[in-house]
Amino acid sequence: MTTKLTRLLHPKSIAVIGGGAWCRQVILQSERMGYEGDIWPVHPKAGDVAGHTAFGRLQDLPAAPDAAFIGINRHATIDAVQALSAMGAGGAVCFASGFSEAVAEDETGTDLQELLIAAAGDMPLLGPNCYGFINALDGALLWPDQHGATPVDKGVAILTQSSNISINLTMQQRALPIAYMVACGNMAQTSQAEIATALVDDPRVTAIGLHIEGFKDIRHWEALAAKAYARGVPLVALKVGASEQAQAATVSHTASLAGSDAGAQALLNRLGIPRLAALPDFLETLKLLHCYGPLPGGNIASISCSGGEASLIADMAVGTGLTFPNLTTGQKNQLRAALGPMVALNNPLDYHTYIWRDTKAMTQAWSGMTGENIDLTFSIVDYPTTDATDWVCTKQAALNLRAATGARFAIASTLPELLPLDIAQDLMAGGVVPLMGLREALAAIRAAGQIARPATEPICLPGSATATLMLTEAQAKKALSEHGLHIPRHCTVQSPDAARAAALKLTSPFAIKGVGLAHKSEHAAVRLGISAEDVADVAAAIGTQEILIEEMITGAVAELLVGVLRDPAHGFVLTLGAGGVLTEVLRDTVSLLVPSAPEDIRSALGTLKIAPLLAGHRGQPAADLDAILGAVVAIQTYVVQNADTLCEVEINPLLCTPDRAVAADALIRKA
């Protein structure tokens, strides 16, 4: 599909089917972009459309078009798609709505979408409910509305699942060169990841931004991430659509903590794709990647002529993971030579205004804040909206620095509106990235340093069978122990007398639990530290028909939650976090996808707030991390081998001692 998409996205001929205002706009916008290929309107009655002679039928066209914009009603669209596919067209944009995205209003929408897919066959189809695409590199577009794109020689590609957001992004005034804008619609046939994979092949594309409402086919996303990383084309995402957890939160702690958005974040992490939270951050990140590609890390240097700005940026960077390295001796020597003795040399640097308007001195001083230990240096400059004549020196100093040193350098304004478009364009032309807004700049720098190699092992895809069975705790533990999970010695009985007899075969103290309750602690059905003499009385008091007696695990330095939840959109979400009765109070969790490598699990555990307990806090013994990793791997093994029927697994708590990791409680839901 990705190879066939190349013809659609680089058309030499365009057919526009329909004669309404939207279709006329496609033709007019193509002409305004300087499209030099053939434009063929198709309409059964109109003599011409937007000044172009119309063909009565698709079969009357001189040849099969490379691309077609279908601007007619949804029922007629299906016939047009079938005709285009039969004649060997390169692909089509389906503008009409009323397919699966409208099923809430029209139950026939899903049936129509299936007919549409069948009609297309192996011909690429964008949409339905889709504006199409703009190719600003070749001046080719199927776009039925206004836009702000201009011809470029190279630039970023942006793919959205919202046509309106696409339009808005083309109107950006941030000096970001947009090579492609693609509105993907509801992706009946061709996925967003497949389109992006086709664009990776264009050497003029410097980075790809993905506005994602949902992931359609995980295997397509895995292929995209691998190909983009191999080709050196960075990907960034703006993921929206966090929703309520679909699983019943009454059954487990995991379900209440690991919502569907946790799965989306885990998937992006696994693919090595940074996630942005807002459109301005998204655009600034793409701009930075266009100029310099991924950053090696998060070491930054800041220059400003105001102590207030130096303090502001230092405070704003707290919690971002970005750091301001101390200046080296060489940097200090260069700065001192340029600034004299009156300036305190720090990073962030307030260089005052002693050298203002002295472009040579400014270039020398700013160059002193670059170096091998700095991933990006930026000067905070706000250009006045009244008279910016005296600020010309800052632009020139930045351009001189870049030309002389080749260092990654940015001009950053505190507010987006205080960096004029013409200044930004001049900086971009000279290889200096203009960052608009300090918050946006820090978000962009952080994201550009998070581009990572995607995981190579495929994600375990779940089945869809409805979970109708919840194993008892003893059954769940037995199933998991067969895959290597350590569990306490135990016995299940059905009377106080049997409990007394069972206690003689085990070593006290005991944990005694009622069987058949989802949250045993809420029913006072968990009793700990019970002696052999009291076992029968406690078993009678718990009141459930079946009773579990276990040897207690002592010496735990931490309690962990290890949960796995089936997420149809993202696979199996593995949640690690603080366990025990305070799980939902602390909400200290991190999510991965199954299967995750032991080194990734180890790294994830290190991000938890309770990580110091695992490492040995305040002189206390450390937990056996290898034993913990073994427990998680055992649970993953069970999940992979039962993927078709499994809905949920939870261990809470996993008792972590200096030499063991033992499951004190277990839950499994499956078909």
XYZ file of C-alpha atoms in Angstrom:
671
model
C 0.000 0.000 0.000
C 2.785 2.456 0.856
C 4.369 2.054 -2.585
C 1.026 2.669 -4.301
C 0.472 5.756 -2.154
C 3.481 7.391 -3.801
C 1.555 7.797 -7.052
C -1.444 9.297 -5.254
C 0.645 11.785 -3.251
C 2.733 12.880 -6.288
C 0.118 13.034 -9.051
C 0.806 14.055 -12.633
C -2.943 14.097 -13.326
C -5.933 14.897 -11.114
C -9.582 14.062 -11.644
C -12.132 16.155 -9.733
C -15.475 14.358 -9.553
C -18.429 16.664 -8.907
C -19.246 20.266 -9.693
C -20.053 21.790 -6.322
C -18.196 24.549 -4.506
C -15.839 22.086 -2.847
C -14.778 20.623 -6.187
C -14.260 24.065 -7.718
C -12.036 24.919 -4.751
C -9.872 21.853 -5.412
C -9.203 23.118 -8.929
C -8.629 26.736 -7.887
C -6.307 25.797 -5.029
C -4.300 23.549 -7.364
C -3.833 26.433 -9.786
C -2.796 28.809 -7.001
C -0.123 26.349 -5.870
C 1.249 26.280 -9.408
C 0.282 22.691 -10.147
C 1.559 21.846 -13.624
C -0.164 18.492 -14.155
C -3.465 17.742 -15.864
C -6.740 18.671 -14.142
C -9.797 16.788 -15.346
C -13.236 17.720 -13.927
C -15.869 15.010 -14.191
C -19.538 16.018 -14.230
C -22.425 14.555 -16.261
C -24.092 17.891 -17.036
C -21.661 20.799 -16.576
C -19.747 21.927 -19.651
C -16.887 23.192 -17.531
C -15.927 23.395 -13.873
C -13.808 26.331 -12.659
C -12.750 27.089 -16.223
C -11.774 23.522 -17.156
C -13.678 21.471 -19.701
C -15.630 18.778 -17.914
C -15.872 15.095 -18.889
C -19.271 13.482 -18.627
C -18.037 10.156 -17.287
C -14.894 8.759 -15.727
C -14.623 6.435 -18.698
C -14.251 9.494 -20.963
C -10.996 10.634 -19.323
C -7.845 10.554 -21.491
C -6.184 8.171 -19.046
C -6.537 6.760 -15.563
C -5.823 9.677 -13.194
C -3.033 9.467 -10.662
C -5.306 11.030 -8.054
C -9.015 11.743 -7.801
C -11.026 13.982 -5.502
C -14.533 12.594 -5.086
C -16.899 15.369 -4.049
C -20.283 13.728 -4.509
C -22.769 12.074 -2.119
C -21.774 8.949 -0.232
C -23.851 6.500 -2.279
C -22.553 7.809 -5.615
C -19.039 7.836 -4.145
C -19.015 4.051 -3.940
C -19.741 3.723 -7.669
C -17.062 6.305 -8.494
C -14.475 4.505 -6.373
C -15.277 1.210 -8.057
C -14.913 2.771 -11.512
C -11.608 4.443 -10.595
C -10.205 1.212 -9.214
C -11.250 -0.722 -12.307
C -9.575 1.748 -14.655
C -6.262 1.671 -12.703
C -6.353 5.080 -10.993
C -3.558 5.866 -8.554
C -5.850 6.634 -5.635
C -8.694 8.773 -4.399
C -9.779 11.163 -1.652
C -13.280 10.458 -0.365
C -14.721 13.784 0.794
C -18.209 12.533 1.651
C -19.194 11.734 5.225
C -21.913 9.444 6.559
C -19.915 6.226 6.778
C -18.769 4.478 9.978
C -18.060 7.791 11.723
C -21.809 8.551 11.557
C -23.109 5.189 12.735
C -24.653 6.813 15.834
C -26.925 8.845 13.550
C -27.296 6.338 10.712
C -26.925 2.624 11.347
C -26.295 2.002 7.638
C -22.969 3.856 7.819
C -20.930 0.757 8.659
C -22.441 -1.207 5.768
C -21.666 1.643 3.366
C -18.084 1.761 4.578
C -17.648 -1.946 3.916
C -18.984 -1.409 0.397
C -16.558 1.491 -0.050
C -13.578 -0.617 0.978
C -14.630 -3.427 -1.336
C -15.069 -0.964 -4.206
C -11.566 0.434 -3.753
C -9.877 -2.959 -3.876
C -6.139 -2.359 -3.792
C -6.416 1.269 -4.939
C -5.321 3.622 -2.089
C -8.191 5.556 -0.576
C -7.952 8.493 1.842
C -10.982 9.019 4.061
C -13.925 9.018 3.958
C -14.897 12.281 5.676
C -11.562 13.658 4.564
C -10.167 16.883 3.086
C -7.290 15.152 1.336
C -3.709 16.353 1.092
C -1.407 19.215 0.161
C 1.964 18.429 -1.410
C 3.777 21.763 -1.183
C 6.970 20.279 -2.613
C 5.471 19.570 -6.025
C 2.536 21.985 -5.921
C 0.037 19.126 -6.018
C -3.038 19.028 -3.830
C -6.502 17.616 -3.473
C -7.858 20.156 -1.009
C -11.375 21.633 -1.101
C -10.887 24.683 1.120
C -8.544 27.557 1.813
C -5.119 26.880 3.309
C -1.948 28.711 4.198
C 0.585 26.362 2.607
C 3.250 27.782 0.310
C 5.719 26.022 -2.016
C 8.842 24.723 -0.243
C 11.956 22.805 -1.278
C 11.972 20.671 1.870
C 10.063 20.581 5.121
C 8.024 18.589 7.587
C 5.017 16.406 6.940
C 1.969 16.686 9.188
C -0.802 14.097 9.301
C -3.990 14.718 11.240
C -7.255 12.940 11.861
C -9.073 16.276 11.787
C -9.478 18.304 8.611
C -10.163 21.471 10.583
C -6.944 21.104 12.553
C -5.134 20.551 9.260
C -6.437 23.850 7.899
C -5.464 25.690 11.078
C -1.955 24.267 11.063
C -1.341 25.399 7.487
C -2.090 28.950 8.680
C 0.768 28.923 11.230
C 2.978 32.004 11.315
C 6.007 30.332 12.885
C 8.313 29.980 9.853
C 7.808 26.220 9.829
C 8.153 24.845 6.271
C 5.323 22.354 5.718
C 6.066 19.944 2.884
C 2.938 17.808 3.252
C -0.349 18.260 5.042
C -2.543 15.159 5.037
C -6.021 14.900 6.543
C -6.587 11.195 7.073
C -10.317 11.153 7.813
C -11.716 7.993 9.357
C -9.196 5.765 7.554
C -11.587 3.150 6.200
C -8.856 1.527 4.141
C -5.532 3.336 4.430
C -4.155 3.981 7.901
C -2.369 7.074 9.127
C 0.750 5.003 9.747
C 0.744 3.699 6.148
C 0.515 7.237 4.778
C 3.366 8.376 6.999
C 5.435 5.359 5.942
C 5.053 6.404 2.304
C 6.202 9.946 3.141
C 9.329 8.651 4.892
C 10.591 7.678 1.437
C 10.687 11.324 0.285
C 14.203 12.642 1.065
C 12.798 16.172 1.193
C 10.811 15.345 4.344
C 12.799 16.362 7.430
C 10.404 15.238 10.181
C 6.863 13.938 10.540
C 4.248 15.178 12.990
C 1.266 12.957 13.781
C -1.969 14.258 15.286
C -3.483 10.991 16.512
C -6.985 10.345 17.765
C -6.512 6.592 17.841
C -4.206 3.840 16.612
C -5.753 1.610 13.975
C -3.293 -1.167 13.202
C -0.388 -1.608 15.619
C 1.650 -3.569 13.081
C 1.519 -0.562 10.715
C 2.798 1.686 13.511
C 5.620 -0.702 14.347
C 6.647 -0.756 10.670
C 6.503 3.047 10.448
C 8.625 3.567 13.554
C 11.264 1.093 12.394
C 11.484 2.554 8.889
C 11.514 6.186 10.037
C 14.256 5.523 12.582
C 16.358 3.655 10.007
C 15.949 6.529 7.513
C 16.691 9.197 10.133
C 13.267 10.842 9.871
C 12.116 11.772 13.407
C 8.487 11.279 14.406
C 6.556 13.244 17.032
C 2.949 12.880 18.122
C 0.115 14.929 19.500
C -2.101 12.164 20.936
C -5.590 13.108 22.029
C -8.639 11.158 23.138
C -7.903 10.012 26.696
C -11.032 8.195 27.750
C -12.595 6.384 30.682
C -11.235 2.924 31.323
C -13.382 0.362 29.564
C -12.727 -2.467 32.024
C -14.741 -2.805 35.235
C -12.818 -0.839 37.854
C -14.696 -2.712 40.570
C -12.688 -5.838 39.895
C -9.086 -4.666 40.201
C -6.801 -1.812 41.146
C -5.110 -2.047 37.756
C -8.326 -1.219 35.912
C -8.788 1.969 37.903
C -5.190 3.086 37.343
C -4.323 2.047 33.774
C -6.845 3.779 31.528
C -6.710 3.581 27.763
C -4.471 6.641 27.604
C -1.841 4.740 29.573
C -1.807 2.221 26.742
C -1.410 4.978 24.167
C 1.509 6.482 26.083
C 3.129 3.087 26.508
C 2.794 2.446 22.763
C 4.385 5.781 21.852
C 7.217 5.134 24.315
C 7.802 1.731 22.789
C 7.874 3.212 19.289
C 10.350 5.890 20.379
C 7.925 8.699 19.476
C 7.806 11.724 21.831
C 4.369 13.011 22.757
C 3.374 16.674 22.868
C 0.389 18.064 24.743
C -0.517 21.151 22.679
C -0.435 22.323 19.071
C 2.087 25.166 19.675
C 4.505 22.695 21.304
C 3.923 20.308 18.407
C 4.830 22.952 15.807
C 7.875 24.228 17.703
C 9.172 20.668 18.048
C 8.784 20.059 14.320
C 10.624 23.318 13.653
C 13.518 22.276 15.871
C 13.670 18.825 14.263
C 13.558 20.380 10.794
C 16.637 22.440 11.603
C 18.743 20.029 13.649
C 17.066 16.644 13.825
C 16.920 14.813 17.159
C 18.980 16.348 19.954
C 21.597 14.137 21.644
C 20.201 14.958 25.078
C 18.784 17.611 27.348
C 21.812 19.758 28.203
C 20.931 23.354 27.404
C 22.464 26.795 27.772
C 20.503 30.026 28.024
C 21.623 33.600 27.371
C 19.638 36.739 28.114
C 20.319 40.372 28.927
C 17.995 40.257 31.931
C 18.373 38.587 35.292
C 14.608 38.197 35.367
C 14.635 36.121 32.198
C 17.563 34.031 33.448
C 15.657 33.229 36.643
C 12.445 32.603 34.730
C 13.939 30.054 32.367
C 15.761 28.303 35.211
C 12.497 27.904 37.125
C 10.508 26.865 34.059
C 12.982 24.072 33.295
C 12.429 22.423 36.689
C 10.727 19.070 36.207
C 11.294 18.950 32.449
C 14.381 16.752 32.597
C 16.429 19.516 30.948
C 19.636 20.604 32.671
C 21.925 23.652 32.612
C 25.507 22.298 32.795
C 28.104 24.341 34.630
C 30.349 26.386 32.376
C 33.722 24.902 31.495
C 36.974 26.796 31.921
C 37.179 27.352 28.168
C 33.669 28.759 28.056
C 34.394 31.104 30.956
C 37.570 32.371 29.320
C 35.751 33.166 26.071
C 32.887 34.829 27.898
C 35.187 36.897 30.075
C 37.082 38.128 27.027
C 33.823 39.260 25.428
C 31.968 40.580 28.466
C 34.644 41.968 30.759
C 34.822 41.661 34.555
C 31.377 43.044 35.485
C 29.285 40.028 34.460
C 28.798 36.982 36.697
C 29.361 33.914 34.538
C 26.669 31.284 35.001
C 24.320 29.094 33.033
C 21.688 30.524 32.528
C 23.694 33.655 31.739
C 22.595 37.249 32.257
C 25.072 39.125 30.057
C 23.517 42.542 30.803
C 23.542 45.096 27.967
C 27.178 46.192 27.947
C 27.732 44.783 24.462
C 24.306 45.570 22.997
C 24.520 46.674 19.352
C 28.107 45.330 19.169
C 27.408 42.427 16.840
C 30.967 41.098 16.950
C 31.083 41.047 20.746
C 27.620 39.509 20.939
C 28.674 36.785 18.526
C 31.755 36.046 20.618
C 29.820 35.999 23.898
C 27.006 33.840 22.593
C 29.514 31.442 21.026
C 31.016 31.025 24.483
C 27.792 29.400 25.641
C 28.058 26.635 23.037
C 30.259 23.565 23.236
C 30.368 19.770 23.159
C 28.635 19.605 26.536
C 25.656 21.635 25.273
C 22.924 20.074 23.116
C 21.230 23.388 22.321
C 22.051 26.989 23.178
C 19.401 29.688 22.970
C 19.353 33.410 23.445
C 16.177 34.893 24.877
C 15.233 37.862 22.708
C 11.898 39.695 22.579
C 11.492 41.961 19.564
C 9.349 45.042 20.311
C 6.216 45.539 18.253
C 7.004 49.269 17.973
C 10.550 49.841 16.680
C 12.900 46.838 16.512
C 15.784 48.628 14.779
C 18.135 48.189 17.737
C 17.396 44.460 17.809
C 18.840 43.730 14.367
C 22.174 42.987 16.045
C 20.704 39.926 17.801
C 19.592 38.294 14.574
C 22.942 38.935 12.947
C 24.907 37.669 15.952
C 22.928 34.427 15.889
C 23.482 33.965 12.153
C 27.196 34.744 12.497
C 27.533 32.256 15.346
C 25.853 29.502 13.388
C 27.967 30.137 10.298
C 31.216 30.241 12.280
C 30.706 27.373 14.736
C 27.981 25.129 13.313
C 26.594 24.863 16.841
C 22.903 24.206 17.403
C 21.537 27.633 18.291
C 18.117 29.179 18.773
C 16.562 32.567 19.335
C 13.688 32.150 21.802
C 11.085 34.744 22.693
C 9.336 34.768 26.048
C 5.979 35.229 24.297
C 5.148 33.718 20.891
C 4.052 37.066 19.446
C 7.386 38.742 20.249
C 9.325 36.973 17.496
C 8.195 38.469 14.138
C 7.668 36.163 11.176
C 10.193 37.924 8.950
C 12.903 37.638 11.629
C 12.002 33.983 12.149
C 12.237 33.287 8.420
C 15.662 34.941 8.184
C 16.888 32.876 11.144
C 15.592 29.659 9.611
C 17.279 30.446 6.310
C 20.564 30.791 8.178
C 20.186 27.578 10.155
C 19.129 29.169 13.451
C 15.877 27.852 14.893
C 13.393 30.533 16.036
C 11.455 29.280 19.059
C 8.299 31.198 19.882
C 7.465 31.192 23.599
C 9.646 29.912 26.442
C 7.227 27.212 27.554
C 6.880 25.999 23.989
C 10.661 26.143 23.526
C 11.326 23.950 26.562
C 8.658 21.457 25.466
C 10.228 21.288 22.000
C 13.765 20.825 23.322
C 12.633 18.082 25.682
C 10.766 16.233 22.919
C 13.606 16.572 20.406
C 15.880 14.857 22.921
C 13.472 11.939 23.400
C 13.548 10.462 19.893
C 14.509 6.840 20.533
C 15.119 3.576 18.740
C 11.830 1.640 18.637
C 11.558 -1.758 20.287
C 12.227 -4.592 17.872
C 10.033 -7.275 19.463
C 6.432 -7.126 18.210
C 3.718 -6.192 20.668
C 1.572 -9.084 21.876
C -1.856 -8.558 20.329
C -4.872 -9.602 22.417
C -7.860 -11.661 21.467
C -11.405 -10.331 21.667
C -13.237 -13.068 23.565
C -15.430 -11.755 26.379
C -14.062 -12.406 29.850
C -16.601 -14.624 31.610
C -14.410 -16.365 34.182
C -12.563 -15.033 37.204
C -10.217 -17.588 38.742
C -10.019 -17.934 42.484
C -6.891 -16.591 44.105
C -5.493 -20.101 44.524
C -6.251 -20.987 40.898
C -4.667 -17.758 39.664
C -1.546 -18.312 41.724
C -1.222 -21.893 40.536
C -1.530 -20.833 36.886
C 1.114 -18.145 37.275
C 3.456 -20.332 39.332
C 3.564 -22.783 36.425
C 5.270 -19.979 34.460
C 7.832 -19.198 37.152
C 6.088 -16.828 39.597
C 6.905 -17.517 43.248
C 3.882 -17.929 45.541
C 3.551 -18.743 49.266
C 2.946 -22.286 50.464
C -0.778 -22.598 50.960
C -3.816 -24.784 51.371
C -7.493 -24.288 50.451
C -10.098 -25.666 52.857
C -13.854 -25.546 53.370
C -14.303 -25.766 57.158
C -12.666 -24.576 60.395
C -11.666 -28.157 61.250
C -9.992 -28.571 57.877
C -8.225 -25.260 58.461
C -6.858 -26.531 61.786
C -5.561 -29.673 60.101
C -4.019 -27.739 57.222
C -2.152 -25.462 59.608
C -0.234 -28.450 60.942
C 1.327 -28.956 57.487
C 2.423 -25.314 57.120
C 4.647 -22.933 59.048
C 3.053 -20.101 61.008
C 2.304 -17.239 61.100
C -0.487 -17.452 58.525
C -2.483 -15.235 56.235
C -6.118 -16.412 56.145
C -8.385 -15.180 53.336
C -11.942 -15.647 52.229
C -12.252 -16.995 48.689
C -14.646 -15.573 46.079
C -14.492 -11.868 46.938
C -13.042 -9.274 44.527
C -11.733 -6.924 47.229
C -11.218 -9.127 50.273
C -9.792 -6.368 52.476
C -12.989 -4.333 52.116
C -14.977 -7.277 53.506
C -12.561 -7.870 56.406
C -11.815 -11.187 54.733
C -8.038 -10.970 55.078
C -6.449 -11.739 58.446
C -2.671 -11.611 58.886
C -0.241 -12.890 61.474
C -2.506 -15.734 62.640
C -1.022 -18.431 64.866
C -1.690 -22.152 64.425
C -3.841 -22.146 67.570
C -6.175 -19.449 66.180
C -6.565 -20.721 62.633
C -9.888 -22.504 63.152
C -11.554 -19.600 64.966
C -10.410 -17.068 62.347
C -11.543 -19.317 59.505
C -14.995 -19.546 61.055
C -15.176 -15.762 61.557
C -14.335 -14.935 57.933
C -17.538 -16.607 56.852
C -16.869 -17.612 53.242
C -17.506 -21.159 52.099
C -13.925 -21.580 50.930
C -10.873 -20.404 52.859
C -7.259 -19.930 51.750
C -4.493 -20.452 54.314
C -0.984 -19.262 53.397
C 2.374 -19.006 55.046
C 3.102 -15.324 55.559
C 6.063 -13.759 53.773
C 8.142 -11.675 56.175
C 10.924 -9.159 55.638
C 9.358 -7.283 52.717
C 11.046 -3.932 52.024
C 8.411 -2.880 49.478
C 5.075 -3.941 48.039
C 4.478 -3.702 44.305
C 1.459 -3.861 42.039
C 2.047 -5.796 38.826
C -1.003 -5.726 36.594
C -1.716 -6.552 32.961
C -4.872 -5.318 31.265
C -6.163 -6.137 27.796
C -6.425 -2.914 25.787
C -7.907 -3.634 22.340
C -6.317 -0.509 20.845
C -2.785 -0.997 22.156
C -2.218 -4.612 23.202
C -1.683 -5.707 26.800
C -0.808 -2.828 29.131
C 1.668 -3.811 31.854
C 1.302 -1.581 34.915
C 3.968 -1.454 37.630
C 3.434 0.582 40.767
C 3.211 0.938 44.497
C 1.167 -1.982 45.794
C -0.821 -2.929 48.850
C -3.883 -1.265 50.337
C -2.659 2.236 49.393
C -2.335 1.505 45.670
C -5.124 3.811 44.526
C -4.232 6.464 47.077
C -0.589 6.742 46.036
C -1.291 6.241 42.304
C 2.417 5.718 41.759
C 2.488 3.717 38.527
C 4.221 3.377 35.188
C 2.916 1.516 32.129
C 4.619 -0.589 29.467
C 3.362 -2.986 26.814
C 3.733 -6.768 26.766
C 6.262 -8.088 26.128
C 8.785 -5.669 27.607
C 12.471 -6.504 27.916
C 13.945 -6.886 31.435
C 16.093 -3.778 30.963
C 12.997 -1.729 30.109
C 11.173 -3.108 33.149
C 14.166 -2.239 35.337
C 14.238 1.295 33.927
C 10.485 1.717 34.464
C 10.739 0.603 38.103
C 13.396 3.267 38.596
C 10.894 6.008 37.710
C 8.509 5.130 40.552
C 8.336 7.276 43.673
C 8.896 4.136 45.729
C 12.085 3.300 43.796
C 14.239 4.368 46.806
C 12.588 1.603 48.870
C 13.585 -0.942 46.256
C 17.145 0.398 46.272
C 17.432 0.384 50.074
C 16.241 3.597 51.710
C 17.991 5.126 54.735
C 20.206 2.148 55.387
C 17.474 -0.463 54.950
C 18.226 -3.547 52.847
C 17.461 -3.356 49.139
C 14.945 -5.561 47.379
C 16.190 -8.315 45.091
C 15.636 -6.531 41.771
C 16.510 -9.617 39.745
C 13.790 -11.526 41.603
C 11.308 -8.742 40.856
C 12.238 -8.802 37.169
C 11.831 -12.576 37.178
C 8.342 -12.215 38.612
C 7.311 -9.694 35.959
C 8.771 -11.823 33.176
C 6.866 -14.851 34.507
C 3.604 -12.885 34.410
C 4.364 -11.704 30.862
C 5.036 -15.284 29.799
C 1.623 -16.309 31.079
C 0.009 -13.386 29.249
C 1.653 -14.202 25.912
C 0.672 -17.858 26.130
C -2.936 -16.981 26.978
C -3.336 -13.872 24.807
C -6.398 -15.134 22.933
C -8.522 -15.531 26.061
C -6.935 -13.319 28.706
C -8.482 -10.061 29.867
C -6.617 -9.230 33.056
C -3.923 -10.351 35.474
C -3.068 -8.638 38.730
C -0.586 -9.313 41.485
C -1.146 -7.010 44.437
C 0.946 -7.047 46.394
C 4.119 -8.578 45.092
C 6.115 -8.755 48.318
C 9.705 -7.729 47.637
C 12.292 -8.936 50.149
C 16.095 -8.801 49.983
C 16.154 -12.256 48.425
C 12.670 -13.002 47.022
C 9.674 -11.598 45.163
C 6.498 -13.451 46.131
C 2.906 -12.946 44.983
C 0.761 -12.442 48.069
C -2.449 -12.035 46.059
C -3.428 -12.804 42.469
C -6.351 -12.211 40.134
C -6.994 -13.508 36.628
C -9.989 -12.745 34.389
C -10.306 -14.576 31.098
C -12.695 -16.149 28.647
